mmCIF file with all atom_site columns, C-alpha atoms in Angstrom:
data_model
loop_
_atom_site.group_PDB
_atom_site.id
_atom_site.type_symbol
_atom_site.label_atom_id
_atom_site.label_alt_id
_atom_site.label_comp_id
_atom_site.label_asym_id
_atom_site.label_entity_id
_atom_site.label_seq_id
_atom_site.pdbx_PDB_ins_code
_atom_site.Cartn_x
_atom_site.Cartn_y
_atom_site.Cartn_z
_atom_site.occupancy
_atom_site.B_iso_or_equiv
_atom_site.pdbx_formal_charge
_atom_site.auth_seq_id
_atom_site.auth_comp_id
_atom_site.auth_asym_id
_atom_site.auth_atom_id
_atom_site.pdbx_PDB_model_num
ATOM 1   C CA . MET Y 1 1   ? -1.191  -15.905 -12.458 1.00 0.00 ? 223 MET Y CA 1
ATOM 2   C CA . GLY Y 1 2   ? -1.126  -12.335 -11.137 1.00 0.00 ? 224 GLY Y CA 1
ATOM 3   C CA . VAL Y 1 3   ? -0.328  -9.084  -12.843 1.00 0.00 ? 225 VAL Y CA 1
ATOM 4   C CA . PRO Y 1 4   ? 3.462   -8.465  -12.999 1.00 0.00 ? 226 PRO Y CA 1
ATOM 5   C CA . MET Y 1 5   ? 4.790   -6.134  -10.327 1.00 0.00 ? 227 MET Y CA 1
ATOM 6   C CA . PRO Y 1 6   ? 6.378   -2.824  -11.353 1.00 0.00 ? 228 PRO Y CA 1
ATOM 7   C CA . ALA Y 1 7   ? 10.156  -2.865  -11.570 1.00 0.00 ? 229 ALA Y CA 1
ATOM 8   C CA . ILE Y 1 8   ? 10.925  -0.568  -8.649  1.00 0.00 ? 230 ILE Y CA 1
ATOM 9   C CA . ASN Y 1 9   ? 13.823  -0.698  -6.233  1.00 0.00 ? 231 ASN Y CA 1
ATOM 10  C CA . GLU Y 1 10  ? 13.921  2.656   -4.513  1.00 0.00 ? 232 GLU Y CA 1
ATOM 11  C CA . GLY Y 1 11  ? 15.897  3.140   -1.322  1.00 0.00 ? 233 GLY Y CA 1
ATOM 12  C CA . GLY Y 1 12  ? 16.000  -0.524  -0.421  1.00 0.00 ? 234 GLY Y CA 1
ATOM 13  C CA . VAL Y 1 13  ? 12.329  -1.112  -1.199  1.00 0.00 ? 235 VAL Y CA 1
ATOM 14  C CA . THR Y 1 14  ? 11.911  -4.328  -3.098  1.00 0.00 ? 236 THR Y CA 1
ATOM 15  C CA . PRO Y 1 15  ? 8.720   -5.945  -4.337  1.00 0.00 ? 237 PRO Y CA 1
ATOM 16  C CA . HIS Y 1 16  ? 7.800   -9.166  -2.560  1.00 0.00 ? 238 HIS Y CA 1
ATOM 17  C CA . PRO Y 1 17  ? 9.555   -12.058 -4.318  1.00 0.00 ? 239 PRO Y CA 1
ATOM 18  C CA . LEU Y 1 18  ? 6.191   -13.747 -4.877  1.00 0.00 ? 240 LEU Y CA 1
ATOM 19  C CA . GLY Y 1 19  ? 4.744   -10.604 -6.468  1.00 0.00 ? 241 GLY Y CA 1
ATOM 20  C CA . VAL Y 1 20  ? 2.163   -10.135 -3.717  1.00 0.00 ? 242 VAL Y CA 1
ATOM 21  C CA . GLY Y 1 21  ? 0.288   -6.909  -4.243  1.00 0.00 ? 243 GLY Y CA 1
ATOM 22  C CA . GLY Y 1 22  ? -2.963  -5.380  -5.255  1.00 0.00 ? 244 GLY Y CA 1
ATOM 23  C CA . GLN Y 1 23  ? -4.166  -5.163  -8.785  1.00 0.00 ? 245 GLN Y CA 1
ATOM 24  C CA . PRO Y 1 24  ? -3.423  -1.907  -10.576 1.00 0.00 ? 246 PRO Y CA 1
ATOM 25  C CA . ALA Y 1 25  ? -5.991  0.895   -10.593 1.00 0.00 ? 247 ALA Y CA 1
ATOM 26  C CA . THR Y 1 26  ? -6.401  3.720   -13.105 1.00 0.00 ? 248 THR Y CA 1
ATOM 27  C CA . ASP Y 1 27  ? -7.359  7.158   -11.791 1.00 0.00 ? 249 ASP Y CA 1
ATOM 28  C CA . ALA Y 1 28  ? -9.604  9.750   -13.464 1.00 0.00 ? 250 ALA Y CA 1
ATOM 29  C CA . ARG Y 1 29  ? -6.591  11.256  -15.281 1.00 0.00 ? 251 ARG Y CA 1
ATOM 30  C CA . GLY Y 1 30  ? -5.619  7.915   -16.797 1.00 0.00 ? 252 GLY Y CA 1
ATOM 31  C CA . ARG Y 1 31  ? -2.602  7.261   -14.553 1.00 0.00 ? 253 ARG Y CA 1
ATOM 32  C CA . VAL Y 1 32  ? -2.022  3.665   -13.526 1.00 0.00 ? 254 VAL Y CA 1
ATOM 33  C CA . TRP Y 1 33  ? -1.305  3.172   -9.813  1.00 0.00 ? 255 TRP Y CA 1
ATOM 34  C CA . TRP Y 1 34  ? 0.166   0.103   -8.111  1.00 0.00 ? 256 TRP Y CA 1
ATOM 35  C CA . ALA Y 1 35  ? 0.076   -0.908  -4.451  1.00 0.00 ? 257 ALA Y CA 1
ATOM 36  C CA . TRP Y 1 36  ? 2.238   -3.751  -3.210  1.00 0.00 ? 258 TRP Y CA 1
ATOM 37  C CA . GLN Y 1 37  ? 3.869   -5.148  -0.132  1.00 0.00 ? 259 GLN Y CA 1
ATOM 38  C CA . GLY Y 1 38  ? 7.624   -5.162  0.056   1.00 0.00 ? 260 GLY Y CA 1
ATOM 39  C CA . ARG Y 1 39  ? 10.163  -5.882  2.713   1.00 0.00 ? 261 ARG Y CA 1
ATOM 40  C CA . ARG Y 1 40  ? 11.975  -2.991  4.365   1.00 0.00 ? 262 ARG Y CA 1
ATOM 41  C CA . ASP Y 1 41  ? 14.361  -3.962  7.136   1.00 0.00 ? 263 ASP Y CA 1
ATOM 42  C CA . ARG Y 1 42  ? 12.675  -6.860  8.987   1.00 0.00 ? 264 ARG Y CA 1
ATOM 43  C CA . HIS Y 1 43  ? 9.048   -6.075  8.180   1.00 0.00 ? 265 HIS Y CA 1
ATOM 44  C CA . PHE Y 1 44  ? 6.731   -6.009  5.198   1.00 0.00 ? 266 PHE Y CA 1
ATOM 45  C CA . GLN Y 1 45  ? 5.303   -2.584  4.408   1.00 0.00 ? 267 GLN Y CA 1
ATOM 46  C CA . ILE Y 1 46  ? 2.806   -1.285  1.843   1.00 0.00 ? 268 ILE Y CA 1
ATOM 47  C CA . PHE Y 1 47  ? 3.975   0.927   -1.033  1.00 0.00 ? 269 PHE Y CA 1
ATOM 48  C CA . LEU Y 1 48  ? 2.151   2.935   -3.697  1.00 0.00 ? 270 LEU Y CA 1
ATOM 49  C CA . THR Y 1 49  ? 3.368   4.286   -7.026  1.00 0.00 ? 271 THR Y CA 1
ATOM 50  C CA . ASP Y 1 50  ? 1.977   6.016   -10.076 1.00 0.00 ? 272 ASP Y CA 1
ATOM 51  C CA . GLY Y 1 51  ? 5.110   5.078   -12.035 1.00 0.00 ? 273 GLY Y CA 1
ATOM 52  C CA . THR Y 1 52  ? 6.886   8.359   -11.277 1.00 0.00 ? 274 THR Y CA 1
ATOM 53  C CA . THR Y 1 53  ? 6.630   8.726   -7.498  1.00 0.00 ? 275 THR Y CA 1
ATOM 54  C CA . THR Y 1 54  ? 6.725   5.996   -4.880  1.00 0.00 ? 276 THR Y CA 1
ATOM 55  C CA . LYS Y 1 55  ? 5.104   6.517   -1.475  1.00 0.00 ? 277 LYS Y CA 1
ATOM 56  C CA . THR Y 1 56  ? 5.608   4.392   1.603   1.00 0.00 ? 278 THR Y CA 1
ATOM 57  C CA . VAL Y 1 57  ? 2.053   3.879   2.856   1.00 0.00 ? 279 VAL Y CA 1
ATOM 58  C CA . THR Y 1 58  ? 2.957   2.061   6.092   1.00 0.00 ? 280 THR Y CA 1
ATOM 59  C CA . GLN Y 1 59  ? 6.055   2.692   8.172   1.00 0.00 ? 281 GLN Y CA 1
ATOM 60  C CA . SER Y 1 60  ? 5.481   1.081   11.556  1.00 0.00 ? 282 SER Y CA 1
ATOM 61  C CA . PRO Y 1 61  ? 7.640   -1.750  12.923  1.00 0.00 ? 283 PRO Y CA 1
ATOM 62  C CA . ALA Y 1 62  ? 4.957   -4.327  12.163  1.00 0.00 ? 284 ALA Y CA 1
ATOM 63  C CA . ASN Y 1 63  ? 4.053   -6.444  9.169   1.00 0.00 ? 285 ASN Y CA 1
ATOM 64  C CA . HIS Y 1 64  ? 1.444   -5.233  6.662   1.00 0.00 ? 286 HIS Y CA 1
ATOM 65  C CA . TRP Y 1 65  ? -0.116  -7.500  4.069   1.00 0.00 ? 287 TRP Y CA 1
ATOM 66  C CA . THR Y 1 66  ? -2.439  -7.924  1.126   1.00 0.00 ? 288 THR Y CA 1
ATOM 67  C CA . PRO Y 1 67  ? -2.914  -4.428  -0.283  1.00 0.00 ? 289 PRO Y CA 1
ATOM 68  C CA . ALA Y 1 68  ? -5.957  -3.683  -2.400  1.00 0.00 ? 290 ALA Y CA 1
ATOM 69  C CA . ILE Y 1 69  ? -6.319  -0.553  -4.522  1.00 0.00 ? 291 ILE Y CA 1
ATOM 70  C CA . ALA Y 1 70  ? -9.176  1.370   -6.132  1.00 0.00 ? 292 ALA Y CA 1
ATOM 71  C CA . ALA Y 1 71  ? -9.667  4.789   -7.727  1.00 0.00 ? 293 ALA Y CA 1
ATOM 72  C CA . ASP Y 1 72  ? -12.719 7.042   -7.925  1.00 0.00 ? 294 ASP Y CA 1
ATOM 73  C CA . SER Y 1 73  ? -13.924 9.486   -10.584 1.00 0.00 ? 295 SER Y CA 1
ATOM 74  C CA . LYS Y 1 74  ? -12.575 12.478  -8.598  1.00 0.00 ? 296 LYS Y CA 1
ATOM 75  C CA . GLY Y 1 75  ? -8.941  11.416  -8.897  1.00 0.00 ? 297 GLY Y CA 1
ATOM 76  C CA . HIS Y 1 76  ? -8.555  9.823   -5.471  1.00 0.00 ? 298 HIS Y CA 1
ATOM 77  C CA . VAL Y 1 77  ? -6.773  6.531   -4.980  1.00 0.00 ? 299 VAL Y CA 1
ATOM 78  C CA . TYR Y 1 78  ? -7.642  4.271   -2.040  1.00 0.00 ? 300 TYR Y CA 1
ATOM 79  C CA . VAL Y 1 79  ? -5.361  1.636   -0.554  1.00 0.00 ? 301 VAL Y CA 1
ATOM 80  C CA . ALA Y 1 80  ? -6.560  -0.943  1.962   1.00 0.00 ? 302 ALA Y CA 1
ATOM 81  C CA . TRP Y 1 81  ? -4.403  -3.511  3.741   1.00 0.00 ? 303 TRP Y CA 1
ATOM 82  C CA . ASP Y 1 82  ? -4.221  -5.601  6.867   1.00 0.00 ? 304 ASP Y CA 1
ATOM 83  C CA . GLY Y 1 83  ? -1.589  -4.800  9.449   1.00 0.00 ? 305 GLY Y CA 1
ATOM 84  C CA . TYR Y 1 84  ? -0.320  -6.129  12.735  1.00 0.00 ? 306 TYR Y CA 1
ATOM 85  C CA . ASP Y 1 85  ? 0.212   -2.716  14.351  1.00 0.00 ? 307 ASP Y CA 1
ATOM 86  C CA . ARG Y 1 86  ? -1.846  -3.421  17.484  1.00 0.00 ? 308 ARG Y CA 1
ATOM 87  C CA . GLY Y 1 87  ? -0.721  -6.971  18.124  1.00 0.00 ? 309 GLY Y CA 1
ATOM 88  C CA . ASP Y 1 88  ? -3.427  -8.551  15.977  1.00 0.00 ? 310 ASP Y CA 1
ATOM 89  C CA . TYR Y 1 89  ? -4.538  -8.151  12.383  1.00 0.00 ? 311 TYR Y CA 1
ATOM 90  C CA . ASP Y 1 90  ? -6.774  -5.204  11.532  1.00 0.00 ? 312 ASP Y CA 1
ATOM 91  C CA . VAL Y 1 91  ? -7.815  -3.742  8.165   1.00 0.00 ? 313 VAL Y CA 1
ATOM 92  C CA . PHE Y 1 92  ? -6.891  -0.140  7.337   1.00 0.00 ? 314 PHE Y CA 1
ATOM 93  C CA . LEU Y 1 93  ? -7.864  2.247   4.531   1.00 0.00 ? 315 LEU Y CA 1
ATOM 94  C CA . GLN Y 1 94  ? -6.069  5.363   3.315   1.00 0.00 ? 316 GLN Y CA 1
ATOM 95  C CA . ARG Y 1 95  ? -7.113  7.867   0.644   1.00 0.00 ? 317 ARG Y CA 1
ATOM 96  C CA . PHE Y 1 96  ? -4.589  9.623   -1.580  1.00 0.00 ? 318 PHE Y CA 1
ATOM 97  C CA . GLY Y 1 97  ? -5.336  12.597  -3.817  1.00 0.00 ? 319 GLY Y CA 1
ATOM 98  C CA . GLY Y 1 98  ? -2.648  14.479  -5.699  1.00 0.00 ? 320 GLY Y CA 1
ATOM 99  C CA . ALA Y 1 99  ? 0.193   15.371  -3.344  1.00 0.00 ? 321 ALA Y CA 1
ATOM 100 C CA . GLN Y 1 100 ? -2.085  15.017  -0.329  1.00 0.00 ? 322 GLN Y CA 1
ATOM 101 C CA . SER Y 1 101 ? -2.988  11.943  1.635   1.00 0.00 ? 323 SER Y CA 1
ATOM 102 C CA . GLU Y 1 102 ? -5.315  11.467  4.537   1.00 0.00 ? 324 GLU Y CA 1
ATOM 103 C CA . PRO Y 1 103 ? -4.391  9.495   7.646   1.00 0.00 ? 325 PRO Y CA 1
ATOM 104 C CA . ALA Y 1 104 ? -5.076  5.776   7.549   1.00 0.00 ? 326 ALA Y CA 1
ATOM 105 C CA . VAL Y 1 105 ? -8.282  4.768   9.308   1.00 0.00 ? 327 VAL Y CA 1
ATOM 106 C CA . PRO Y 1 106 ? -9.045  1.359   10.797  1.00 0.00 ? 328 PRO Y CA 1
ATOM 107 C CA . ILE Y 1 107 ? -11.895 -0.384  9.000   1.00 0.00 ? 329 ILE Y CA 1
ATOM 108 C CA . THR Y 1 108 ? -11.922 -3.362  11.353  1.00 0.00 ? 330 THR Y CA 1
ATOM 109 C CA . ALA Y 1 109 ? -10.412 -3.586  14.781  1.00 0.00 ? 331 ALA Y CA 1
ATOM 110 C CA . THR Y 1 110 ? -10.052 -6.525  17.076  1.00 0.00 ? 332 THR Y CA 1
ATOM 111 C CA . SER Y 1 111 ? -9.593  -6.096  20.786  1.00 0.00 ? 333 SER Y CA 1
#
């Protein structure tokens, strides 16, 4: 059995009915972060929250799955997922720190 998903329904964002999402991660300041996949319109996207603010990590018209989350000792949170942006599944990673986030980078790419 997985960890329960956070009760969030912000702007039509709903957690996946099966509770598919990464495990929670705690940052250097003690905040608990959650990453999960939820359906928006016709596609599944990846979302991130610290319990007060929710960010849409992916926004392309493609499906994104299986988020994983980790935090480092400097207060950064990392979210990885696989997405179908290029017509096949690739793995992406994005780093978040405070109000800033870096662009997602492909970790694997198929041609």
